[in-house]
Amino acid sequence: MLGGSFLGDARDRLLPAAIPFRFFAAAAVFYVLAWAVLLAASDLPDFTGGLGPVLAAIHLLTLGVLAMVAMGASFQLLPVATRQPLARTWPASLCFWLLSGGTVLLAFGMAEGASLAMNSGAISVTIALLIFATLTADNLRRARGLPVVAAHGWVALIALLGVVGLGLALSFDFQHGFLADHQAMALLHMLLALFGFMGVLALGFSLILVPMFALSQTPPPRLGGLQLALAFLALIFVTGAVLSGIAWLFWPGIAAAMAATGIYLWQMQHVLKSGMRKRLGLSFRLIRTSWVTLPIAWLLGLVILLDLPFPNAPVGFGFVVLVGWLLTFLLGVLQRIIPFLASMHIVDENGQPVLMSDLTPELPLQVHAGLHGVAVLLCLAGIFLQSGVLVQIGAAAGLTGALAYAGFVISVSLRVFNATGSKSANG
Amino acid sequence: MGLPGKHWQEPDGWHIDVRGLVSPEPMVAILGRIETVDQDGTITVHHDREPIYLYPELAERGWQHRIVDSDAGEVRLILTRQP
């Protein structure tokens, strides 16, 4: 007997290509926009929060790129990993429109100090993230196997609830001023977004994706569990520190976070060392670079806690975490999964699947990787030397690299849209 | 590194049973076995679901798959090199 129901299940888990690729193409556009806005703004080294182009650029990256890719990738990869299809696909499409439209409005409102646009954008983004959380929670609830990865997903979703609640309150607080301590809530919003939501999601997905790319066995679940427990503990301590104002609570928080990072990096190192695939390509140069920036972030965190006389350590810390770690990691992963997913949807003139390697143009990706590295270094130098000009030169490099990356993402996405469009047109 | 799953040889070639393994272990087992098989060899995979993410990796390595009749609860694939 042919395992008909099993085959049907498998196809159900593969979303229509337009859904994930819409998210990926939009993320590439927001990536370009984020660098463009940062190029126009020269005040990143002086950033202490508040409305303006820097805050807009940050949200173009966090919502437009990180959350956008996290959604697109989760909607596509999670059902395959958990062996449970998404309950419905239309909410995923709705998420896309709400998140992309909301991010444009929010970023415009932040850059221009336009409350109506900012609050409308915040509401739209909040709804998108809540729909995403509901769909993901429903999928995780039905997950078979992978308990450690699913547990990472649950912690990320809990953090996401805090992020969206605080984000919405902060947006309206700019106009109405009802929060007792806007800056503290902004700090908590940032910590939960970067470490709680995106960070834990990155740690969890790494446990599946890195072994898959390196063709290695997955790390022992107890290590993944310990990594998550420490990350969760760190989140509880820093949340307690911000809410209570008890500064020493940051210390156990950063200690737990450093321990979680150590376990994570050890596992990743072990996976790569024991993997059958040794030549991992350009995408892994980005992923490895992102891992190098994590200990640097914690060093800067210690500098901040010890109140050492290091110029602009808080801005440097935020930049290293957001751009050095999360963005670099995610760009590396995206660069690897886009050709992988696209090759399942595109066939050549002989009806054969197009190879992943034919969908991975070397030159634009090499240009991007090089310029991304230059951009991170120059922007960091600009932050520490308090030079707006250096940041702008870095942003110009970042923008040029982002254009090369967007060219890759959009060209592959268009091939997918054309292939799947013509398939539907042909019935 | 030992490959996950059960691997054995029969007159028709290698067989791999990856049922019950979690992602990405089935893919690791299958692609790892492919590296060891000679030019005319075939691999029969006993799976509990269709491994849709395996196909791009197979194509990249010059392999093709076909799904054949199997027992209830099993998806059976025959892997061969592309001509």
Coordinates of C-alpha atoms in Angstrom, one line a residue:
Chain A
M1 CA 0.0 0.0 0.0
L2 CA 1.2 3.4 -0.8
G3 CA 1.4 5.6 2.3
G4 CA -1.1 8.0 0.9
S5 CA -2.1 9.8 4.1
F6 CA 1.5 10.2 5.0
L7 CA 2.3 11.8 1.6
G8 CA -0.7 14.1 2.0
D9 CA 0.4 15.1 5.4
A10 CA 3.9 15.9 4.1
R11 CA 2.5 18.2 1.3
D12 CA 0.3 19.9 3.8
R13 CA 3.4 20.8 5.8
L14 CA 4.9 22.5 2.8
L15 CA 3.2 25.9 2.6
P16 CA 2.4 27.6 -0.7
A17 CA 5.7 29.1 -1.8
A18 CA 4.3 32.6 -2.0
I19 CA 3.8 32.7 1.8
P20 CA 7.4 32.3 3.1
F21 CA 8.9 34.1 0.1
R22 CA 6.7 37.1 0.5
F23 CA 8.2 37.5 4.0
F24 CA 11.7 36.9 2.8
A25 CA 11.4 39.4 -0.1
A26 CA 9.9 42.1 2.2
A27 CA 12.7 41.5 4.8
A28 CA 15.3 42.2 2.1
V29 CA 13.6 45.5 1.3
F30 CA 13.4 46.5 5.0
Y31 CA 17.1 45.5 5.3
V32 CA 17.9 48.1 2.6
L33 CA 15.6 50.7 4.2
A34 CA 17.2 50.3 7.6
W35 CA 20.7 51.1 6.4
A36 CA 19.3 53.9 4.3
V37 CA 17.7 55.5 7.3
L38 CA 20.8 55.0 9.4
L39 CA 22.8 56.7 6.6
A40 CA 20.5 59.7 6.7
A41 CA 20.8 59.9 10.5
S42 CA 24.2 60.9 12.0
D43 CA 23.2 60.7 15.6
L44 CA 23.6 57.0 16.4
P45 CA 26.7 57.6 18.7
D46 CA 24.5 60.0 20.8
F47 CA 21.5 57.8 20.8
T48 CA 19.9 57.5 24.3
G49 CA 16.4 56.5 23.2
G50 CA 13.5 58.7 22.0
L51 CA 11.9 59.3 18.7
G52 CA 13.9 60.0 15.5
P53 CA 15.6 58.2 12.6
V54 CA 17.8 56.0 14.8
L55 CA 14.7 54.5 16.6
A56 CA 13.1 54.1 13.2
A57 CA 16.1 52.3 11.8
I58 CA 16.2 50.0 14.8
H59 CA 12.6 49.0 14.3
L60 CA 13.1 48.6 10.5
L61 CA 15.7 46.0 11.5
T62 CA 13.9 44.3 14.4
L63 CA 10.4 44.2 12.9
G64 CA 11.1 44.5 9.2
V65 CA 14.0 42.1 9.0
L66 CA 14.3 39.9 12.2
A67 CA 10.6 39.4 12.9
M68 CA 9.7 39.2 9.2
V69 CA 12.2 36.4 8.6
A70 CA 11.3 34.7 11.9
M71 CA 7.7 34.6 10.8
G72 CA 8.4 33.4 7.3
A73 CA 10.8 30.8 8.4
S74 CA 8.7 29.6 11.4
F75 CA 5.6 29.3 9.3
Q76 CA 7.5 27.1 6.8
L77 CA 10.0 25.2 8.9
L78 CA 8.1 24.6 12.1
P79 CA 5.3 22.5 10.7
V80 CA 8.0 20.2 9.1
A81 CA 10.0 20.0 12.3
T82 CA 7.0 19.4 14.5
R83 CA 5.2 17.2 11.9
Q84 CA 2.1 19.2 12.3
P85 CA 0.7 21.4 9.5
L86 CA -0.4 25.0 10.2
A87 CA -4.0 25.0 11.3
R88 CA -4.8 27.7 8.7
T89 CA -2.6 29.4 6.1
W90 CA -4.7 32.6 5.6
P91 CA -3.7 34.1 9.0
A92 CA 0.0 33.7 7.9
S93 CA -0.8 35.9 4.9
L94 CA -2.7 38.3 7.1
C95 CA 0.3 38.5 9.4
F96 CA 2.5 39.5 6.4
W97 CA 0.3 42.4 5.4
L98 CA -0.2 43.6 9.0
L99 CA 3.5 43.4 9.8
S100 CA 4.8 45.0 6.6
G101 CA 2.3 47.8 6.6
G102 CA 2.6 48.3 10.3
T103 CA 6.4 48.5 10.2
V104 CA 6.3 51.1 7.5
L105 CA 3.8 53.2 9.5
L106 CA 5.6 52.7 12.8
A107 CA 9.1 53.6 11.4
F108 CA 7.7 56.7 9.6
G109 CA 5.9 57.8 12.8
M110 CA 9.1 57.3 14.8
A111 CA 11.3 59.1 12.4
E112 CA 9.0 62.0 12.0
G113 CA 7.4 62.1 15.5
A114 CA 4.0 61.5 13.9
S115 CA 1.9 60.0 16.7
L116 CA -1.0 58.8 14.5
A117 CA 1.2 56.9 12.1
M118 CA 3.3 55.5 14.9
N119 CA 0.3 54.3 17.0
S120 CA -1.5 52.9 14.0
G121 CA 1.7 51.1 13.0
A122 CA 2.1 49.8 16.6
I123 CA -1.4 48.4 16.6
S124 CA -1.0 46.7 13.2
V125 CA 2.3 45.2 14.2
T126 CA 0.9 44.0 17.6
I127 CA -2.0 42.2 15.9
A128 CA 0.5 40.6 13.4
L129 CA 2.7 39.4 16.2
L130 CA -0.2 38.1 18.3
I131 CA -1.6 36.2 15.3
F132 CA 1.9 34.7 14.8
A133 CA 2.1 33.8 18.5
T134 CA -1.3 32.1 18.3
L135 CA -0.5 30.1 15.2
T136 CA 2.9 29.1 16.6
A137 CA 1.5 28.2 20.0
D138 CA -1.1 26.0 18.3
N139 CA 1.6 24.3 16.3
L140 CA 3.9 23.8 19.3
R141 CA 1.0 22.4 21.3
R142 CA 0.5 19.7 18.7
A143 CA 4.2 19.0 18.2
R144 CA 5.5 15.5 18.1
G145 CA 9.1 15.0 19.2
L146 CA 11.6 17.8 19.5
P147 CA 10.6 18.8 23.1
V148 CA 13.7 21.0 23.6
V149 CA 13.2 23.0 20.4
A150 CA 9.5 23.3 21.2
A151 CA 10.4 24.6 24.7
H152 CA 12.6 27.3 23.2
G153 CA 9.5 28.2 21.1
W154 CA 7.3 28.5 24.2
V155 CA 9.8 30.8 26.0
A156 CA 10.2 32.9 22.9
L157 CA 6.4 33.3 22.7
I158 CA 6.2 34.3 26.4
A159 CA 8.8 36.9 25.8
L160 CA 7.0 38.1 22.7
L161 CA 3.9 38.8 24.7
G162 CA 5.9 41.1 27.0
V163 CA 7.5 42.7 23.9
V164 CA 4.3 43.5 22.2
G165 CA 2.5 44.7 25.4
L166 CA 5.4 47.0 26.3
G167 CA 5.9 48.1 22.6
L168 CA 2.2 49.2 22.3
A169 CA 2.3 51.0 25.7
L170 CA 5.6 52.8 24.8
S171 CA 4.2 54.0 21.5
F172 CA 1.1 55.5 23.1
D173 CA 3.2 56.8 26.0
F174 CA 5.1 59.2 23.7
Q175 CA 1.8 61.0 23.2
H176 CA 0.0 60.5 26.5
G177 CA 2.9 60.0 29.0
F178 CA 1.2 57.5 31.3
L179 CA 4.2 55.3 32.1
A180 CA 6.0 56.0 35.3
D181 CA 9.4 55.3 33.8
H182 CA 9.4 55.3 30.0
Q183 CA 13.2 54.6 29.7
A184 CA 13.1 51.6 32.0
M185 CA 10.2 50.1 30.1
A186 CA 12.0 50.8 26.8
L187 CA 15.0 49.0 28.2
L188 CA 12.9 46.0 29.2
H189 CA 11.2 46.0 25.8
M190 CA 14.6 45.9 24.1
L191 CA 16.0 43.2 26.3
L192 CA 12.9 41.0 25.9
A193 CA 12.8 41.5 22.2
L194 CA 16.5 40.9 21.5
F195 CA 17.2 38.2 24.0
G196 CA 13.8 36.8 24.9
F197 CA 12.0 36.6 21.6
M198 CA 14.7 36.7 18.8
G199 CA 17.6 35.4 20.9
V200 CA 15.8 32.3 22.3
L201 CA 14.3 31.6 18.9
A202 CA 17.8 31.7 17.3
L203 CA 19.1 29.4 20.0
G204 CA 16.2 26.9 19.5
F205 CA 16.3 26.9 15.7
S206 CA 20.1 26.5 15.7
L207 CA 19.6 23.1 17.3
I208 CA 17.8 21.9 14.2
L209 CA 19.2 24.0 11.4
V210 CA 22.9 23.9 12.1
P211 CA 23.0 20.1 12.4
M212 CA 20.9 19.9 9.2
F213 CA 23.3 22.2 7.3
A214 CA 26.4 20.5 8.7
L215 CA 25.0 17.0 8.4
S216 CA 25.6 16.3 12.0
Q217 CA 23.7 14.6 14.8
T218 CA 21.7 16.9 17.0
P219 CA 23.3 17.8 20.3
P220 CA 22.1 15.9 23.4
P221 CA 18.7 17.2 24.5
R222 CA 19.9 17.8 28.1
L223 CA 22.4 20.4 26.9
G224 CA 19.8 22.2 24.9
G225 CA 17.5 22.0 27.9
L226 CA 20.2 23.5 30.2
Q227 CA 20.9 26.3 27.6
L228 CA 17.2 27.2 27.6
A229 CA 16.9 27.0 31.4
L230 CA 19.8 29.4 31.8
A231 CA 18.5 31.8 29.2
F232 CA 15.0 31.7 30.9
L233 CA 16.7 32.4 34.2
A234 CA 18.6 35.3 32.7
L235 CA 15.4 36.8 31.4
I236 CA 13.7 36.5 34.8
F237 CA 16.6 38.2 36.5
V238 CA 16.8 41.1 34.1
T239 CA 13.1 41.6 34.0
G240 CA 13.1 41.6 37.8
A241 CA 16.0 44.1 37.8
V242 CA 14.3 46.5 35.5
L243 CA 10.8 46.3 37.2
S244 CA 12.1 46.5 40.7
G245 CA 15.0 48.9 40.1
I246 CA 17.3 46.5 42.1
A247 CA 20.5 46.9 40.0
W248 CA 22.3 43.9 41.5
L249 CA 19.8 41.5 39.9
F250 CA 21.4 42.2 36.6
W251 CA 24.5 40.3 37.8
P252 CA 22.9 36.9 38.1
G253 CA 21.1 37.7 34.9
I254 CA 24.2 38.3 32.9
A255 CA 26.0 35.3 34.6
A256 CA 23.1 33.0 33.5
A257 CA 23.1 34.6 30.0
M258 CA 26.9 34.0 29.7
A259 CA 26.6 30.4 30.8
A260 CA 23.7 29.8 28.3
T261 CA 25.9 31.4 25.6
G262 CA 28.8 29.2 26.5
I263 CA 26.7 26.0 26.3
Y264 CA 25.2 27.2 23.0
L265 CA 28.6 27.9 21.4
W266 CA 30.1 24.7 22.7
Q267 CA 27.2 22.7 21.1
M268 CA 27.5 24.6 17.8
Q269 CA 31.2 24.0 17.8
H270 CA 30.7 20.3 18.5
V271 CA 28.0 20.0 15.7
L272 CA 30.3 21.6 13.1
K273 CA 33.3 19.5 14.2
S274 CA 31.4 16.2 14.0
G275 CA 29.4 17.2 10.9
M276 CA 30.0 15.3 7.6
R277 CA 29.8 18.5 5.6
K278 CA 33.0 20.5 6.2
R279 CA 32.7 23.1 3.4
L280 CA 29.8 25.1 4.6
G281 CA 30.1 28.0 2.3
L282 CA 29.6 31.7 2.7
S283 CA 26.4 31.5 4.8
F284 CA 28.4 29.9 7.6
R285 CA 31.0 32.6 7.4
L286 CA 28.2 35.0 8.5
I287 CA 26.9 32.5 11.1
R288 CA 30.3 32.0 12.6
T289 CA 30.9 35.7 12.7
S290 CA 27.7 36.2 14.5
W291 CA 28.8 33.7 17.1
V292 CA 32.1 35.6 17.6
T293 CA 30.1 38.8 18.5
L294 CA 28.2 37.1 21.3
P295 CA 31.1 37.1 23.8
I296 CA 31.9 40.6 22.7
A297 CA 28.4 41.6 23.7
W298 CA 28.7 40.1 27.1
L299 CA 32.1 41.9 27.6
L300 CA 30.3 45.2 26.8
G301 CA 27.5 44.1 29.2
L302 CA 30.1 43.7 32.0
V303 CA 31.6 47.1 31.1
I304 CA 28.1 48.7 31.6
L305 CA 27.4 46.9 34.9
L306 CA 30.8 47.7 36.3
D307 CA 30.3 51.3 35.1
L308 CA 33.8 51.3 33.5
P309 CA 34.9 54.5 31.7
F310 CA 34.3 53.1 28.2
P311 CA 32.7 55.5 25.7
N312 CA 29.2 54.7 24.5
A313 CA 29.2 51.1 25.9
P314 CA 25.3 50.9 26.0
V315 CA 24.9 51.9 22.4
G316 CA 27.8 49.6 21.4
F317 CA 26.1 46.7 23.4
G318 CA 22.8 47.2 21.6
F319 CA 24.5 47.4 18.2
V320 CA 26.6 44.3 18.7
V321 CA 23.6 42.3 19.9
L322 CA 21.2 43.5 17.2
V323 CA 23.4 43.8 14.1
G324 CA 26.5 41.8 15.1
W325 CA 24.8 38.8 16.5
L326 CA 21.1 38.5 15.5
L327 CA 21.1 40.2 12.1
T328 CA 24.3 38.6 10.9
F329 CA 23.1 35.1 12.1
L330 CA 19.8 35.5 10.5
L331 CA 21.2 36.7 7.1
G332 CA 23.5 33.7 7.1
V333 CA 20.6 31.3 7.8
L334 CA 18.3 33.0 5.3
Q335 CA 21.0 32.9 2.6
R336 CA 21.1 29.1 3.1
I337 CA 17.4 28.4 3.3
I338 CA 16.2 30.5 0.4
P339 CA 17.8 28.4 -2.3
F340 CA 16.8 25.3 -0.4
L341 CA 13.2 26.2 -0.2
A342 CA 13.1 27.7 -3.7
S343 CA 14.5 24.5 -5.3
M344 CA 11.4 22.6 -4.1
H345 CA 9.3 24.9 -6.2
I346 CA 11.2 25.7 -9.4
V347 CA 11.8 23.2 -12.2
D348 CA 14.0 23.7 -15.3
E349 CA 12.9 23.3 -18.9
N350 CA 13.3 19.5 -18.6
G351 CA 11.0 19.4 -15.6
Q352 CA 13.9 18.7 -13.3
P353 CA 14.2 20.6 -10.0
V354 CA 16.6 23.5 -10.2
L355 CA 19.7 22.9 -8.0
M356 CA 20.3 24.9 -4.9
S357 CA 23.7 25.8 -6.1
D358 CA 22.2 27.3 -9.3
L359 CA 20.1 29.5 -7.0
T360 CA 23.0 30.8 -5.0
P361 CA 24.9 33.5 -7.0
E362 CA 28.3 33.8 -5.5
L363 CA 29.2 37.3 -6.4
P364 CA 26.4 39.4 -4.8
L365 CA 26.6 37.2 -1.7
Q366 CA 30.4 37.7 -1.4
V367 CA 29.9 41.5 -1.9
H368 CA 27.3 41.5 0.8
A369 CA 29.3 39.5 3.3
G370 CA 32.3 41.7 2.8
L371 CA 30.4 44.9 3.0
H372 CA 28.3 43.8 6.0
G373 CA 31.5 43.0 7.9
V374 CA 32.9 46.5 7.0
A375 CA 29.7 48.1 8.0
V376 CA 29.6 46.5 11.4
L377 CA 33.2 47.4 12.1
L378 CA 32.9 51.0 10.9
C379 CA 29.6 51.6 12.8
L380 CA 31.1 50.2 16.0
A381 CA 34.2 52.4 15.6
G382 CA 31.9 55.3 15.0
I383 CA 29.9 54.5 18.1
F384 CA 33.0 54.1 20.4
L385 CA 34.8 57.1 18.9
Q386 CA 31.6 59.1 18.9
S387 CA 31.9 59.9 15.2
G388 CA 28.7 60.3 13.3
V389 CA 30.6 60.4 10.0
L390 CA 32.2 57.0 10.6
V391 CA 28.7 55.6 11.3
Q392 CA 27.5 57.1 8.1
I393 CA 30.4 55.6 6.1
G394 CA 29.6 52.3 7.7
A395 CA 25.9 52.7 6.9
A396 CA 26.9 53.4 3.3
A397 CA 28.8 50.2 3.1
G398 CA 25.9 48.4 4.8
L399 CA 23.4 49.9 2.3
T400 CA 25.5 48.8 -0.7
G401 CA 25.8 45.3 0.8
A402 CA 22.1 45.2 1.6
L403 CA 21.3 46.1 -2.0
A404 CA 23.4 43.1 -3.2
Y405 CA 21.7 40.8 -0.7
A406 CA 18.2 42.2 -1.7
G407 CA 19.1 41.5 -5.4
F408 CA 19.7 37.9 -4.5
V409 CA 16.6 37.4 -2.3
I410 CA 14.3 39.2 -4.7
S411 CA 15.6 37.5 -7.9
V412 CA 15.1 34.1 -6.3
S413 CA 11.7 35.1 -4.9
L414 CA 10.6 36.3 -8.3
R415 CA 11.6 32.9 -9.9
V416 CA 9.5 31.2 -7.2
F417 CA 6.5 33.5 -7.7
N418 CA 6.8 33.0 -11.5
A419 CA 7.1 29.2 -11.2
T420 CA 4.3 28.8 -8.7
G421 CA 2.2 31.3 -10.6
S422 CA 2.6 29.5 -13.9
K423 CA 1.8 26.2 -12.2
S424 CA -1.5 27.5 -10.9
A425 CA -2.2 29.1 -14.2
N426 CA -1.7 25.7 -15.9
G427 CA -3.9 24.1 -13.3
Chain B
M1 CA 30.4 9.9 13.4
G2 CA 27.9 7.0 13.5
L3 CA 24.9 7.5 11.3
P4 CA 21.5 7.6 13.0
G5 CA 18.9 5.0 12.2
K6 CA 19.2 1.3 11.3
H7 CA 21.4 0.5 8.2
W8 CA 21.7 -2.9 6.6
Q9 CA 22.6 -4.5 3.3
E10 CA 20.4 -6.7 1.2
P11 CA 20.9 -8.1 -2.3
D12 CA 19.1 -5.0 -3.8
G13 CA 21.4 -2.6 -1.9
W14 CA 21.5 -0.6 1.3
H15 CA 18.4 -0.2 3.4
I16 CA 18.0 2.5 6.0
D17 CA 15.2 2.6 8.6
V18 CA 14.8 6.1 9.9
R19 CA 11.3 5.7 11.4
G20 CA 11.0 7.4 14.8
L21 CA 13.9 9.7 14.3
V22 CA 13.4 13.4 14.8
S23 CA 14.5 16.2 12.4
P24 CA 17.2 16.5 11.1
E25 CA 18.4 12.9 11.9
P26 CA 16.7 11.1 9.0
M27 CA 18.3 13.5 6.5
V28 CA 21.7 13.1 8.2
A29 CA 21.3 9.3 8.0
I30 CA 20.3 9.2 4.4
L31 CA 22.8 11.8 3.1
G32 CA 25.6 10.2 5.1
R33 CA 24.8 6.8 3.6
I34 CA 24.8 8.2 0.1
E35 CA 28.4 9.2 0.5
T36 CA 29.4 5.5 1.0
V37 CA 27.4 4.0 -1.9
D38 CA 29.1 3.1 -5.2
Q39 CA 28.0 4.3 -8.7
D40 CA 25.4 1.6 -9.3
G41 CA 24.2 1.3 -5.8
T42 CA 20.6 1.9 -4.6
I43 CA 19.3 2.8 -1.2
T44 CA 15.9 1.9 0.1
V45 CA 14.7 4.2 2.8
H46 CA 12.0 3.2 5.3
H47 CA 10.5 6.4 6.6
D48 CA 7.4 7.3 8.6
R49 CA 6.7 10.5 6.5
E50 CA 7.6 11.9 3.2
P51 CA 11.0 13.7 3.6
I52 CA 10.2 16.7 1.5
Y53 CA 13.3 18.6 2.7
L54 CA 15.5 15.8 1.5
Y55 CA 14.8 16.2 -2.2
P56 CA 16.8 19.4 -2.8
E57 CA 19.8 17.9 -1.1
L58 CA 19.4 14.7 -3.1
A59 CA 19.2 16.6 -6.4
E60 CA 22.3 18.6 -5.4
R61 CA 24.2 15.4 -5.1
G62 CA 22.9 13.9 -8.4
W63 CA 20.5 11.5 -6.8
Q64 CA 16.8 10.9 -7.5
H65 CA 14.0 9.3 -5.6
R66 CA 10.8 7.4 -6.2
I67 CA 8.2 6.4 -3.8
V68 CA 7.1 2.8 -3.9
D69 CA 4.4 0.6 -2.3
S70 CA 4.9 0.0 1.3
D71 CA 3.3 -1.3 4.5
A72 CA 0.7 0.8 6.3
G73 CA 2.4 3.5 8.4
E74 CA 5.5 3.5 6.2
V75 CA 6.7 5.7 3.3
R76 CA 9.3 3.8 1.3
L77 CA 11.7 5.5 -1.1
I78 CA 14.1 4.1 -3.6
L79 CA 17.1 6.3 -4.2
T80 CA 19.3 6.0 -7.3
R81 CA 21.9 8.2 -9.0
Q82 CA 20.5 10.3 -11.8
P83 CA 21.4 8.9 -15.2

